[in-house]
Coordinates of C-alpha atoms and ligand atoms in Angstrom, one line a residue:
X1259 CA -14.3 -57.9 -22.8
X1260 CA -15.3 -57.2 -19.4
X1261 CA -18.0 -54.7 -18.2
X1262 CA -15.8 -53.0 -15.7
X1263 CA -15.2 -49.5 -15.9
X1264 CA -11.1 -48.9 -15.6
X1265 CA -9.8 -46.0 -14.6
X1266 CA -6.9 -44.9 -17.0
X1267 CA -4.3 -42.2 -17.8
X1268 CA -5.1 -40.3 -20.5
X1269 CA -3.4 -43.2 -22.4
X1270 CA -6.1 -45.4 -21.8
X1271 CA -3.7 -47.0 -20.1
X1272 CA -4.9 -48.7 -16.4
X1273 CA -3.8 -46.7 -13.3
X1274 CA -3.2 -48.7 -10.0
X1275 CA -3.5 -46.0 -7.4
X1276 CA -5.3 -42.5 -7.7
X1277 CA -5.3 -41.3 -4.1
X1278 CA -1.6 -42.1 -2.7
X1279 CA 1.8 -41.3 -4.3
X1280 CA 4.0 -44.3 -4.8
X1281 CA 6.7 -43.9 -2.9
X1282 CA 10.3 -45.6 -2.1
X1283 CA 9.1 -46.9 1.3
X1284 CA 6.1 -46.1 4.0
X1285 CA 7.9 -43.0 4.7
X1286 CA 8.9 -41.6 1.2
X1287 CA 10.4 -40.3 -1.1
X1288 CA 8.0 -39.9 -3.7
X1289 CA 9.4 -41.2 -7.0
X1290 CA 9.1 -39.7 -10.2
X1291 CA 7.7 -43.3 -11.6
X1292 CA 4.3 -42.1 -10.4
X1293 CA 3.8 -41.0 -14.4
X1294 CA 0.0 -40.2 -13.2
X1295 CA 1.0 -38.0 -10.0
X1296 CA 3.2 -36.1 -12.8
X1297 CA 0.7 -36.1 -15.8
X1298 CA -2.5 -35.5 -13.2
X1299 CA -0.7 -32.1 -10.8
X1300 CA 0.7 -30.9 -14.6
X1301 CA -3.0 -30.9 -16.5
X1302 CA -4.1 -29.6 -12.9
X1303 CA -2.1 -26.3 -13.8
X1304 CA -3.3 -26.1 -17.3
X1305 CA -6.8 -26.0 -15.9
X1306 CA -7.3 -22.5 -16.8
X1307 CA -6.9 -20.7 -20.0
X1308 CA -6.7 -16.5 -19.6
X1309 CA -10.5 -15.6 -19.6
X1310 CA -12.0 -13.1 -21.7
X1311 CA -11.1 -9.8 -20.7
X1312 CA -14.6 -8.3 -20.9
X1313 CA -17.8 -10.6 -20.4
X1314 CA -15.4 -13.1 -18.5
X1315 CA -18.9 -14.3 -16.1
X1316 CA -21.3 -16.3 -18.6
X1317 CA -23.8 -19.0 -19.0
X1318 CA -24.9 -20.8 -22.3
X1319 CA -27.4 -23.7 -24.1
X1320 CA -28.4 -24.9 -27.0
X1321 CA -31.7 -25.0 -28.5
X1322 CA -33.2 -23.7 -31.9
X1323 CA -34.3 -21.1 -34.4
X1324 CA -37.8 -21.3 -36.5
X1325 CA -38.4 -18.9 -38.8
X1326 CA -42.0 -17.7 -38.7
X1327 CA -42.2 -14.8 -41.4
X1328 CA -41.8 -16.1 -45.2
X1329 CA -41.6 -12.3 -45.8
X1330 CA -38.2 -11.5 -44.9
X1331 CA -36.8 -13.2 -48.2
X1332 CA -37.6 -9.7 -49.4
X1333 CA -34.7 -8.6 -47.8
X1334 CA -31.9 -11.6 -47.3
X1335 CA -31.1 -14.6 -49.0
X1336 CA -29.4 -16.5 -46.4
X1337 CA -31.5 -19.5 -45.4
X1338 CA -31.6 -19.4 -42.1
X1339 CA -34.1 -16.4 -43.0
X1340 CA -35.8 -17.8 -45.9
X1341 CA -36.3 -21.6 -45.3
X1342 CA -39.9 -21.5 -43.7
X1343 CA -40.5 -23.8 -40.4
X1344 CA -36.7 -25.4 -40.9
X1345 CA -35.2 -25.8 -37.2
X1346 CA -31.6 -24.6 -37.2
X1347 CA -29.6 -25.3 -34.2
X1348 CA -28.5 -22.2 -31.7
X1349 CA -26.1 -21.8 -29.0
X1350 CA -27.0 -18.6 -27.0
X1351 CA -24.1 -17.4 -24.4
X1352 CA -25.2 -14.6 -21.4
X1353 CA -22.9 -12.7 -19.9
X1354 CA -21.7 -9.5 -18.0
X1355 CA -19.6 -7.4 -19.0
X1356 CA -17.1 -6.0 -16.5
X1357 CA -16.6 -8.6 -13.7
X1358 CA -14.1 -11.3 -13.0
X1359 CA -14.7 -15.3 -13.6
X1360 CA -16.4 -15.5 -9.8
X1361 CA -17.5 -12.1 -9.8
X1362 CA -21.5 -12.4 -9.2
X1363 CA -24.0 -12.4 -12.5
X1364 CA -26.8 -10.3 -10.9
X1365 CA -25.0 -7.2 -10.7
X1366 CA -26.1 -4.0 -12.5
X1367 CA -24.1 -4.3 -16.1
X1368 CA -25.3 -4.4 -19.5
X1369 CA -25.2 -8.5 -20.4
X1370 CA -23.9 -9.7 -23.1
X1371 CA -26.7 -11.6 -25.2
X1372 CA -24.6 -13.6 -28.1
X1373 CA -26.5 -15.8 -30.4
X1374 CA -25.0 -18.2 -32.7
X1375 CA -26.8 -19.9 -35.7
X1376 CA -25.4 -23.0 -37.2
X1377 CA -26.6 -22.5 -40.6
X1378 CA -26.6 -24.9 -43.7
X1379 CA -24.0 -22.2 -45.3
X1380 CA -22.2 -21.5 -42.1
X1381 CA -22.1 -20.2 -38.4
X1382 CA -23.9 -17.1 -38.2
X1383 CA -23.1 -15.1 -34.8
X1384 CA -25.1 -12.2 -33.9
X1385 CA -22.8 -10.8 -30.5
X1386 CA -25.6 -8.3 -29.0
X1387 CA -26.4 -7.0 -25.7
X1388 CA -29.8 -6.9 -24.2
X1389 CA -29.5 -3.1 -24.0
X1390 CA -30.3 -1.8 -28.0
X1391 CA -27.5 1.4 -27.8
X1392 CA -24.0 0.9 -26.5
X1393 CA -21.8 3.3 -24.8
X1394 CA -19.2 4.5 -27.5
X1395 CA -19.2 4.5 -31.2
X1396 CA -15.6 3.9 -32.1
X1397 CA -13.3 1.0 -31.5
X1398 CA -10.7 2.9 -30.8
X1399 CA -11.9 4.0 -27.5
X1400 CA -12.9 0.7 -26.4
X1401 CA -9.4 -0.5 -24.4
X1402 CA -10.1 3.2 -22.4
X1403 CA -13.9 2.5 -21.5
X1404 CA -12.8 -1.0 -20.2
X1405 CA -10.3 0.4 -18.0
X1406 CA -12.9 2.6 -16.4
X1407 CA -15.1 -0.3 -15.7
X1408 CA -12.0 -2.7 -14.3
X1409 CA -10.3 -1.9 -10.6
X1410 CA -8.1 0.5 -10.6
X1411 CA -4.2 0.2 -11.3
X1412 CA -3.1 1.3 -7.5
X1413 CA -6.2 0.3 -5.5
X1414 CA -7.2 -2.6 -7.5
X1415 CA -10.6 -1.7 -6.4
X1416 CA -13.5 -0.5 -8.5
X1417 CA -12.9 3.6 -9.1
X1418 CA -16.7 5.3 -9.3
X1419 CA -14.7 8.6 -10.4
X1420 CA -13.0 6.5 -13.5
X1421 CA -16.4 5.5 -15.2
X1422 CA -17.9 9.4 -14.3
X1423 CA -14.9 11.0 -15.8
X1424 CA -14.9 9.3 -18.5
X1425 CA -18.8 9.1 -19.1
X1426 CA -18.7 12.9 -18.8
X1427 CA -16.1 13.3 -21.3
X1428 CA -17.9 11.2 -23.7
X1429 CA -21.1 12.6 -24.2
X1430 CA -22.1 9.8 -26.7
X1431 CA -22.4 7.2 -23.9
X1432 CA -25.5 9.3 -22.1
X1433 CA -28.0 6.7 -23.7
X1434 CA -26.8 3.6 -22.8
X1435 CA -26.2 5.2 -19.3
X1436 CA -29.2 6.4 -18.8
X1437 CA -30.4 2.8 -19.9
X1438 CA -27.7 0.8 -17.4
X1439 CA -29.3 2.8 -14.2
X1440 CA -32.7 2.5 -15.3
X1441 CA -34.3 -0.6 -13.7
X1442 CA -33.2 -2.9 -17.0
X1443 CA -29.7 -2.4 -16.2
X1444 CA -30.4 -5.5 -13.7
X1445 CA -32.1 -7.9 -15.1
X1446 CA -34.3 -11.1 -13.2
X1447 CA -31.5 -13.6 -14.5
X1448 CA -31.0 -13.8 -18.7
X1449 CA -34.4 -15.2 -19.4
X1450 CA -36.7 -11.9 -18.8
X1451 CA -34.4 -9.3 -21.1
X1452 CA -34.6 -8.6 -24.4
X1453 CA -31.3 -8.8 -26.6
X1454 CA -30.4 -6.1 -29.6
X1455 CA -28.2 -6.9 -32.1
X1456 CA -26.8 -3.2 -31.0
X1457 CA -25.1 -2.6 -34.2
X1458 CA -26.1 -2.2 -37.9
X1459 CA -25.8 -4.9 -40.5
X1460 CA -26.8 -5.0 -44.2
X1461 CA -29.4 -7.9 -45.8
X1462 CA -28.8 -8.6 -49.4
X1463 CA -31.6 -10.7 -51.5
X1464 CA -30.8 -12.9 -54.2
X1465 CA -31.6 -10.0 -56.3
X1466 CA -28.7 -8.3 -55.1
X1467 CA -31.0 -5.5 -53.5
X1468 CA -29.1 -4.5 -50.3
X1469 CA -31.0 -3.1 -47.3
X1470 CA -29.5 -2.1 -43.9
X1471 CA -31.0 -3.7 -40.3
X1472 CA -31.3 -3.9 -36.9
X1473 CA -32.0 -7.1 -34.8
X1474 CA -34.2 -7.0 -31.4
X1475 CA -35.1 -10.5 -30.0
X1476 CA -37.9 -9.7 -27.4
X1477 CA -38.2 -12.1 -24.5
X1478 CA -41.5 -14.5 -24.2
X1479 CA -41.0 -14.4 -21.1
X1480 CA -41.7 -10.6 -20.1
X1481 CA -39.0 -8.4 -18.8
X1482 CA -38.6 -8.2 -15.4
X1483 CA -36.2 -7.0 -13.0
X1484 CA -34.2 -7.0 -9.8
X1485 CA -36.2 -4.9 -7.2
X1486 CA -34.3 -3.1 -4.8
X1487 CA -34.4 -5.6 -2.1
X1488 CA -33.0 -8.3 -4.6
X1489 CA -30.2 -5.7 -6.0
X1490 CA -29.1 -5.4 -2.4
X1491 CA -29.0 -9.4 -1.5
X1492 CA -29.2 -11.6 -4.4
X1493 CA -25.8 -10.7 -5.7
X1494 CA -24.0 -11.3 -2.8
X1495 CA -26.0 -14.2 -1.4
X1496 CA -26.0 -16.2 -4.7
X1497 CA -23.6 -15.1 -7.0
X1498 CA -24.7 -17.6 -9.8
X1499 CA -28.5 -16.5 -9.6
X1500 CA -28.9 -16.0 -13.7
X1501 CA -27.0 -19.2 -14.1
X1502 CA -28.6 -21.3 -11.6
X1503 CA -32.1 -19.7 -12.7
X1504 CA -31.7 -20.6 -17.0
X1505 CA -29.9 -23.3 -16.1
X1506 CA -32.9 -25.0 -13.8
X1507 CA -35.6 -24.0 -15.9
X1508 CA -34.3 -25.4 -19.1
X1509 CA -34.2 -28.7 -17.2
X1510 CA -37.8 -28.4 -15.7
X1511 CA -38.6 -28.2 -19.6
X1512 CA -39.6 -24.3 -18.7
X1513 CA -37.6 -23.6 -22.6
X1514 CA -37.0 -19.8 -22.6
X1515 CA -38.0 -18.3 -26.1
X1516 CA -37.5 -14.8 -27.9
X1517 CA -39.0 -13.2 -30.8
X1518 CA -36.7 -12.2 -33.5
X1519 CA -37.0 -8.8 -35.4
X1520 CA -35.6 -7.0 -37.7
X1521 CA -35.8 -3.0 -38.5
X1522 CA -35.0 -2.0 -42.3
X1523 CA -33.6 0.8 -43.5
X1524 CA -33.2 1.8 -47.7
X1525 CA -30.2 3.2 -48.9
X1526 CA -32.7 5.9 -49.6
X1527 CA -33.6 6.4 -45.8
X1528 CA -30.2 5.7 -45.0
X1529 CA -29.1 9.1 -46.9
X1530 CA -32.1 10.7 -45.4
X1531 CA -32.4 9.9 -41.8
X1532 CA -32.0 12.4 -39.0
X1533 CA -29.6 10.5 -37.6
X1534 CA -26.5 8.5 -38.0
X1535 CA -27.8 4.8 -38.7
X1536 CA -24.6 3.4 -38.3
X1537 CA -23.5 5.0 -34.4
X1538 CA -24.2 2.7 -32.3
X1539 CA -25.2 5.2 -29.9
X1540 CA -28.5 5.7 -31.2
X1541 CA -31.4 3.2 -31.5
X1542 CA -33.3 3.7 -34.6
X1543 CA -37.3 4.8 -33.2
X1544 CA -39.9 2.5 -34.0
X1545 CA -42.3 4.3 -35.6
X1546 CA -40.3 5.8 -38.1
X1547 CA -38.8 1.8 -38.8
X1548 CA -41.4 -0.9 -37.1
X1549 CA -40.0 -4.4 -35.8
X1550 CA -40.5 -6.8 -38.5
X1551 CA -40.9 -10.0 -37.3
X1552 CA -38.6 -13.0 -38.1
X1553 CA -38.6 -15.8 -36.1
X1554 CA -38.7 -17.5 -32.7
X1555 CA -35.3 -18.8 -30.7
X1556 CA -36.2 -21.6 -27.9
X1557 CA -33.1 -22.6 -25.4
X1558 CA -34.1 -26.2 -25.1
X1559 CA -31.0 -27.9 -24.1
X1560 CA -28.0 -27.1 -20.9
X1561 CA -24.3 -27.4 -22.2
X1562 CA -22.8 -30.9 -21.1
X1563 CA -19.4 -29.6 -20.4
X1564 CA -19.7 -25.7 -19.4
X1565 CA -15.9 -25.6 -19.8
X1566 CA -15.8 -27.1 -22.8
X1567 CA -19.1 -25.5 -24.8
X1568 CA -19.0 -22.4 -22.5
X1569 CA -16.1 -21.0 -21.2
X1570 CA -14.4 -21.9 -25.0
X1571 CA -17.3 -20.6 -27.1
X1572 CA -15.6 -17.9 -29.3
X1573 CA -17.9 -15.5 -30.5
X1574 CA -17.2 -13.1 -33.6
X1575 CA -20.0 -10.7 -35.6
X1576 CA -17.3 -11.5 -38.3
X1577 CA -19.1 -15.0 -38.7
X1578 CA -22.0 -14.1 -41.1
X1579 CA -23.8 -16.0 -44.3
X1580 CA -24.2 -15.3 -47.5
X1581 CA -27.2 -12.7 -48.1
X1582 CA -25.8 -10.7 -44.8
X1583 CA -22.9 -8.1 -44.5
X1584 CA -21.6 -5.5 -42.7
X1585 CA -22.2 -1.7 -42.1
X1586 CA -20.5 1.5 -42.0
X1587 CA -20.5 1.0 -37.8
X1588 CA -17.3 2.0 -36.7
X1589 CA -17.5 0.0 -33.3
X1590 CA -18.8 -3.4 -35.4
X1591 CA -15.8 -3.1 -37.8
X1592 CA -13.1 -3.0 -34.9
X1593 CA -15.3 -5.7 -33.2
X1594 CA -14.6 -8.3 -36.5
X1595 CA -11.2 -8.2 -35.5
X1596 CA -10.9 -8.1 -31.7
X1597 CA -13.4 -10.6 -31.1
X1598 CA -12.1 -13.8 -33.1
X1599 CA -8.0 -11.9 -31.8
X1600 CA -9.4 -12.6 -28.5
X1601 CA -10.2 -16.3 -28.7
X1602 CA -7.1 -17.0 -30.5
X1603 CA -5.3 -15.3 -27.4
X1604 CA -7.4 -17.3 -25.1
X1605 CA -7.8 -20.4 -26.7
X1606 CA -5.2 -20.9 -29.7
X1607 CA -5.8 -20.6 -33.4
X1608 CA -7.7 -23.7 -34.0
X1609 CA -10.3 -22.2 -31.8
X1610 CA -12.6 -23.0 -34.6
X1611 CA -12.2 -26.8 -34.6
X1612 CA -13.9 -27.4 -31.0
X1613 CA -17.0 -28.5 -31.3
X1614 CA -19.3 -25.5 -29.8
X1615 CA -17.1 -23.2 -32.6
X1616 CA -17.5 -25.1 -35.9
X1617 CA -20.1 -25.2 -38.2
X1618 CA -22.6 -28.2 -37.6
X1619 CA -24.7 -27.0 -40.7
X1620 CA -21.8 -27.4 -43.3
X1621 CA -18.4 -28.5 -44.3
X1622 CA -15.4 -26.6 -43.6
X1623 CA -12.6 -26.1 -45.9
X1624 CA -9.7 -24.4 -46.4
X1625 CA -5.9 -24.4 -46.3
X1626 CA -5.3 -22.4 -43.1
X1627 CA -3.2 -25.7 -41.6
X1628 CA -1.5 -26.8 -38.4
X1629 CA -0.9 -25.0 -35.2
X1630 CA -1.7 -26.0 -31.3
X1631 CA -4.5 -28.9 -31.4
X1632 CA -5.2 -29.4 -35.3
X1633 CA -7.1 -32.5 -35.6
X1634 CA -6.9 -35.1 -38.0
X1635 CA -10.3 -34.0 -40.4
X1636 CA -8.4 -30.7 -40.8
X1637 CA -5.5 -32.4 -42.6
X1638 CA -5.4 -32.5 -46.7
X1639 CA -3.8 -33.8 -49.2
X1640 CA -2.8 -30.7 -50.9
X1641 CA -2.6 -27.5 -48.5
X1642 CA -2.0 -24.5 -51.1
X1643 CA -4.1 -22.2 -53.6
X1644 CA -4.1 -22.3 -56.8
X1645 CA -3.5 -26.2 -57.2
X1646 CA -4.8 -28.6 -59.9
X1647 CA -5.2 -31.9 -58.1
X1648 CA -8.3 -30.7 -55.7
X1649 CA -10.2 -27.9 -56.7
X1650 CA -12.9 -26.1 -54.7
X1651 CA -15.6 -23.1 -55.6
X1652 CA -15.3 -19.8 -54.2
X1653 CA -18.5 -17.7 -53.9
X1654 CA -19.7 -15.4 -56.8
X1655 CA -20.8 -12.4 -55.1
X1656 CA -18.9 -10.4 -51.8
X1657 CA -21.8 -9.5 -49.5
X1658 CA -19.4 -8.1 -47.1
X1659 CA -18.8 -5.1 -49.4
X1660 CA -19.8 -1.9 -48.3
X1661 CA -21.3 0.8 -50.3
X1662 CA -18.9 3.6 -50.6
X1663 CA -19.8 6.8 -52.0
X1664 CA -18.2 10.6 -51.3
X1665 CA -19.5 10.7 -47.6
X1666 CA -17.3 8.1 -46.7
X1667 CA -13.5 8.7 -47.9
X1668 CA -10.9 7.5 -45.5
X1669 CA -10.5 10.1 -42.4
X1670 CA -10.4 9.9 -39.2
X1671 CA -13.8 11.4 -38.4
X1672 CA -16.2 12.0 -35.3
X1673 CA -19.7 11.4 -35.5
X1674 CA -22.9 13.4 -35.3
X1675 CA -22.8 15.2 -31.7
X1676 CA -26.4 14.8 -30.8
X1677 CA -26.2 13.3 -27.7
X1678 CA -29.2 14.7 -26.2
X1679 CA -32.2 14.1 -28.5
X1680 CA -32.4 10.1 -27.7
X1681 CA -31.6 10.2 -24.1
X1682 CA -34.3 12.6 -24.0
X1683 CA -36.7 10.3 -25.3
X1684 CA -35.7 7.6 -23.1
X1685 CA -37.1 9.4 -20.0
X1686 CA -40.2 10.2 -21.5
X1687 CA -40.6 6.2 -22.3
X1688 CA -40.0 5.8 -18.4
X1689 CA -42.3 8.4 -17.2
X1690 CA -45.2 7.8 -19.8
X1691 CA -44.3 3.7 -18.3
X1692 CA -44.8 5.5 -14.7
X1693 CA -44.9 3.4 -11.5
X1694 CA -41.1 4.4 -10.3
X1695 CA -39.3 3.6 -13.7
X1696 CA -37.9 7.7 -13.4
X1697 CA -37.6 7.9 -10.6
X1698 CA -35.3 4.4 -9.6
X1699 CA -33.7 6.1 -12.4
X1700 CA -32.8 9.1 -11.0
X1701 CA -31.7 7.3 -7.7
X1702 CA -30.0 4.5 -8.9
X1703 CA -27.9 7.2 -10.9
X1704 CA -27.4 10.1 -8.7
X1705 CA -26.1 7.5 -5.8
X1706 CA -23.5 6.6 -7.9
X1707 CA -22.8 10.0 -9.4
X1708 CA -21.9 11.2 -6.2
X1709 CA -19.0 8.8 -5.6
X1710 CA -17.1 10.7 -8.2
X1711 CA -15.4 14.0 -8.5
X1712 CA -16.5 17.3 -7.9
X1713 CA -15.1 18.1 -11.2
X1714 CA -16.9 14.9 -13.4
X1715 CA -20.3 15.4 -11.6
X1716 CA -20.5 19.3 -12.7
X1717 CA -19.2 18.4 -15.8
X1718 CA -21.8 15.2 -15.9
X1719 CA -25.0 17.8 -14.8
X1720 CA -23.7 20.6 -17.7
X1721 CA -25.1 17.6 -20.1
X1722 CA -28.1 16.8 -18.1
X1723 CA -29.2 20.2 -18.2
X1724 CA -29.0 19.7 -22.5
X1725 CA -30.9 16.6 -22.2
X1726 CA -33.7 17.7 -19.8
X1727 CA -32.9 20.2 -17.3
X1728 CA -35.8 19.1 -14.7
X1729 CA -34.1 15.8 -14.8
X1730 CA -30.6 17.5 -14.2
X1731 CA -32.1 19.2 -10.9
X1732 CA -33.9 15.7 -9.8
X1733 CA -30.1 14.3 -9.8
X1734 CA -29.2 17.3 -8.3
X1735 CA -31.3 17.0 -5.5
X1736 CA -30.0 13.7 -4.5
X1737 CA -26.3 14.2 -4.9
X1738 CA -26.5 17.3 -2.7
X1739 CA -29.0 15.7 -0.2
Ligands
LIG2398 P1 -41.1 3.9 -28.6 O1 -41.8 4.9 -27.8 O2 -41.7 3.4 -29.8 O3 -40.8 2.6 -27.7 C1 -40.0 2.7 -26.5 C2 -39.2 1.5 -26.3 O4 -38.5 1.6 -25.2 C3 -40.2 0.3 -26.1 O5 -40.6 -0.3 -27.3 C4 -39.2 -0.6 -25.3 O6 -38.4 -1.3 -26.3 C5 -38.4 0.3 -24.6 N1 -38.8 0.5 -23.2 C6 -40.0 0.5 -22.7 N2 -39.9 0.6 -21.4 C7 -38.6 0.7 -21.0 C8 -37.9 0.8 -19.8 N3 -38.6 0.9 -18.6 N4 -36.6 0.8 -19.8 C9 -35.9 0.7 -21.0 N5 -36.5 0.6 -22.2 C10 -37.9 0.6 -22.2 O7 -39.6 4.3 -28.7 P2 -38.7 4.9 -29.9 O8 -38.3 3.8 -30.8 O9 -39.3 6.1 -30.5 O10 -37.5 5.3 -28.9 C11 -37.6 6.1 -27.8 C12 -36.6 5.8 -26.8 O11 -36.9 4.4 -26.3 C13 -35.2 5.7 -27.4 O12 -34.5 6.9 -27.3 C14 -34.6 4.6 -26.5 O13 -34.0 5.2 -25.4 C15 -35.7 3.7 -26.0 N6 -35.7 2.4 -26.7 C16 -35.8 2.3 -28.1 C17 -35.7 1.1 -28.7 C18 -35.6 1.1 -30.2 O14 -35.0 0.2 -30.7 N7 -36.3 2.0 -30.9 C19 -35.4 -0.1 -28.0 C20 -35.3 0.1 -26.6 C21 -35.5 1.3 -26.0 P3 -38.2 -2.9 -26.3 O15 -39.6 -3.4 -26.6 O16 -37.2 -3.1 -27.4 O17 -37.7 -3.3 -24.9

């Protein structure tokens, strides 16, 4: 066989020409023979597939988890947590949240900090941001917040008064506000945040014992952020500056690495706290429940094919292991579906067969059959349940289910409505943290409170003055400067 390299169709078969049109003579027409003209302009309009509607602008890599802590078989029996010093293979995907594909990555938005762990007993996704509270608590609203965040129906431009009206109408999102205008809410790149699991998710041990918990990975590389000079050039002057910076420092060998944690609550603190463990809203202090830690997560190798390990990695929190489940979190529930909805929007049912998607740890099998781009491992002899020719195991215990007792009978409830006590907290973290972390604060938000209404910003100030009425006058000051 010869060493040459021939350049085919994507029959393998041997194309003659790939720069000029065969045609009936010098001057044209062009004739329809030209298969690879047709088959090459038609996968040219294919190119695209719809992106993801929020946290469309990403980066990812590969790399690995080591747990560190034989303790935390206390809690969970899923081996990614119990197997001490075992590598298991990650993919990590960074994102922001509201932009377009092109939109620039250094702009200030939470980022989307979704981990995936390709675990001997399946994938396990934790789909996190790197701020720990989020800005509602209830699926349901979801579709609204987006709209806020995305350019408006007329204008098609971004609409300042959108986000205030609804932020001041939803009292629940002051937190994570407070948190996206504070000097985190644009991050030096993805490699100097932290990432929070954001929602609340039980650990069962092989006892059976369930606990609930929070994850916090905590950057080894310190946090830093985008000083004011960089906020006001970076994102128009490089508009891949996070993806450009992991990208380039995974390949000097520079690996980025977090810490994993965990925070436990008991059923019995559960029914105790002061707070609702399971909004979202609310981060659960520290000293009351300490950071356990768990592990270490190095990013150690850059995708080969961004399209194809990026821009078609489908996330879900729905993907979890035996030994973790699921919480009373009303946003995390709506989030099993949407998520895996999503990718089978964007990318088809089989989403799950493409490489970055399916487990590397295990086997997979069932009888879900067929559909757009099934490959040939997925096809079985027998395809139904019950049968007698090829029988498999199912699990013996259901660590999804949930603990239900009187406080949670179906009803279409609103959570606790103290939306003042944590956000209150947060600026005395920034002013005990001094330099200008309050005060870029109150900037960074009062200059874009004051794009909005007259109506949403004295609405907006009525709930500062709850949460700390110094800082309510501080933003005063500025809007009416
Ligand atoms: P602590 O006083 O024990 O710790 C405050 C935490 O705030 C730090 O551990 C750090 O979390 C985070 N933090 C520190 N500086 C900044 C900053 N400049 N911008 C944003 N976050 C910062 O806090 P509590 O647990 O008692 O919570 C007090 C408040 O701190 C909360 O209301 C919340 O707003 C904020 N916070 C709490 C977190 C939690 O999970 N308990 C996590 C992050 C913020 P980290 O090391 O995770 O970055």
């Amino acid at each position: 066989m010869s060493d040459k390299k021939i350049f085919t169709n994507n029959n393998g078969g041997p194309v003659v020409d790939d720069d000029n049109s065969k045609t009936a003579s010098k001057q044209g027409p062009t004739l329809i023979e030209d298969y690879h003209l047709i088959e090459k302009l038609a996968h040219f309009d294919r190119e695209r597939i719809p992106e993801r509607v929020v946290h469309a602008v990403g980066s990812g890599a590969f790399g690995y988890f080591v747990l560190t802590n034989p303790e935390i078989k206390k809690y969970t029996r899923a081996k990614v947590f119990t197997e001490l010093n075992k590598k298991t293979e990650v993919f990590v995907r960074f994102s922001t949240v509201a932009g377009s594909k092109g939109a620039s990555d250094e702009v200030r938005d939470p980022r989307g900090f979704a981990v995936r762990f390709y675990t001997s007993e399946g994938n396990l996704d934790i789909v996190g941001n790197n701020t720990p509270v989020f800005f509602i608590r209830d699926a349901k609203k979801f579709p609204d917040f987006i709209h806020t965040q995305k350019p408006d129906p007329i204008t098609n431009r971004n609409n300042p008064d959108a986000q205030w009206d609804f932020w001041s109408l939803t009292p629940e999102s002051i937190h994570q506000v407070f948190i996206l205008f504070s000097n985190r809410g644009t991050p030096y790149g993805f490699r100097h945040m932290n990432g929070y699991g954001t929602h609340t998710f039980s650990f069962i041990n092989e006892k059976g014992d369930k606990v609930f918990i929070k994850y916090h990975f905590k950057t080894a590389q310190g946090i830093k952020n985008l000083t004011k000079e960089e906020q006001a050039i970076i994102p128009g002057k490089n508009p891949c500056f996070a993806a450009q910076d992991l990208y380039e420092a995974i390949e000097r060998k520079e690996f980025p690495k977090w810490k994993l944690y965990i925070q436990v609550m008991t059923l019995e603190q559960v029914k105790n706290a002061s707070f609702d463990p399971f909004d979202d809203t609310k981060v659960w202090p520290h000293g009351d429940y300490p950071l356990i830690e768990v592990g270490e997560m190095v990013l150690d190798r850059n995708p080969r094919n961004y399209f194809a390990e990026v821009e078609q990695a489908g996330f879900t929190p729905a993907n979890i292991v035996p030994g973790i489940g699921f919480s009373y979190d009303k946003m995390l529930l709506g989030r099993l579906f949407a998520y895996s909805d999503t990718q089978r929007y964007r990318i088809g049912a089989n989403y799950m067969q493409l490489s970055v998607n399916k487990p590397h740890g295990c086997p997979m099998f069932n009888y879900m059959a067929d559909g757009h781009m099934t490959e040939n491992e997925h096809i079985h002899k027998i395809n139904y349940q019950p049968n007698s020719i090829d029988a498999y195991e199912f699990m013996k215990h259901d660590d999804t289910t949930l603990v239900v007792d009187e406080k949670f009978a179906p009803g279409y409830y609103s959570q606790d409505d103290d939306y003042y006590k944590q956000p209150a907290a947060f600026l005395e973290v920034l002013k005990k943290q001094g330099g200008t972390e309050y005060d870029d604060l109150v900037s960074n938000l009062a200059n874009s409170l004051k794009l909005a209404s007259k109506t949403s910003i004295e609405r907006m100030l009525a709930h500062y003055e709850k949460v700390n009425a110094q800082f309510a006058e501080d933003v005063k000051k500025i809007i009416n400067a």
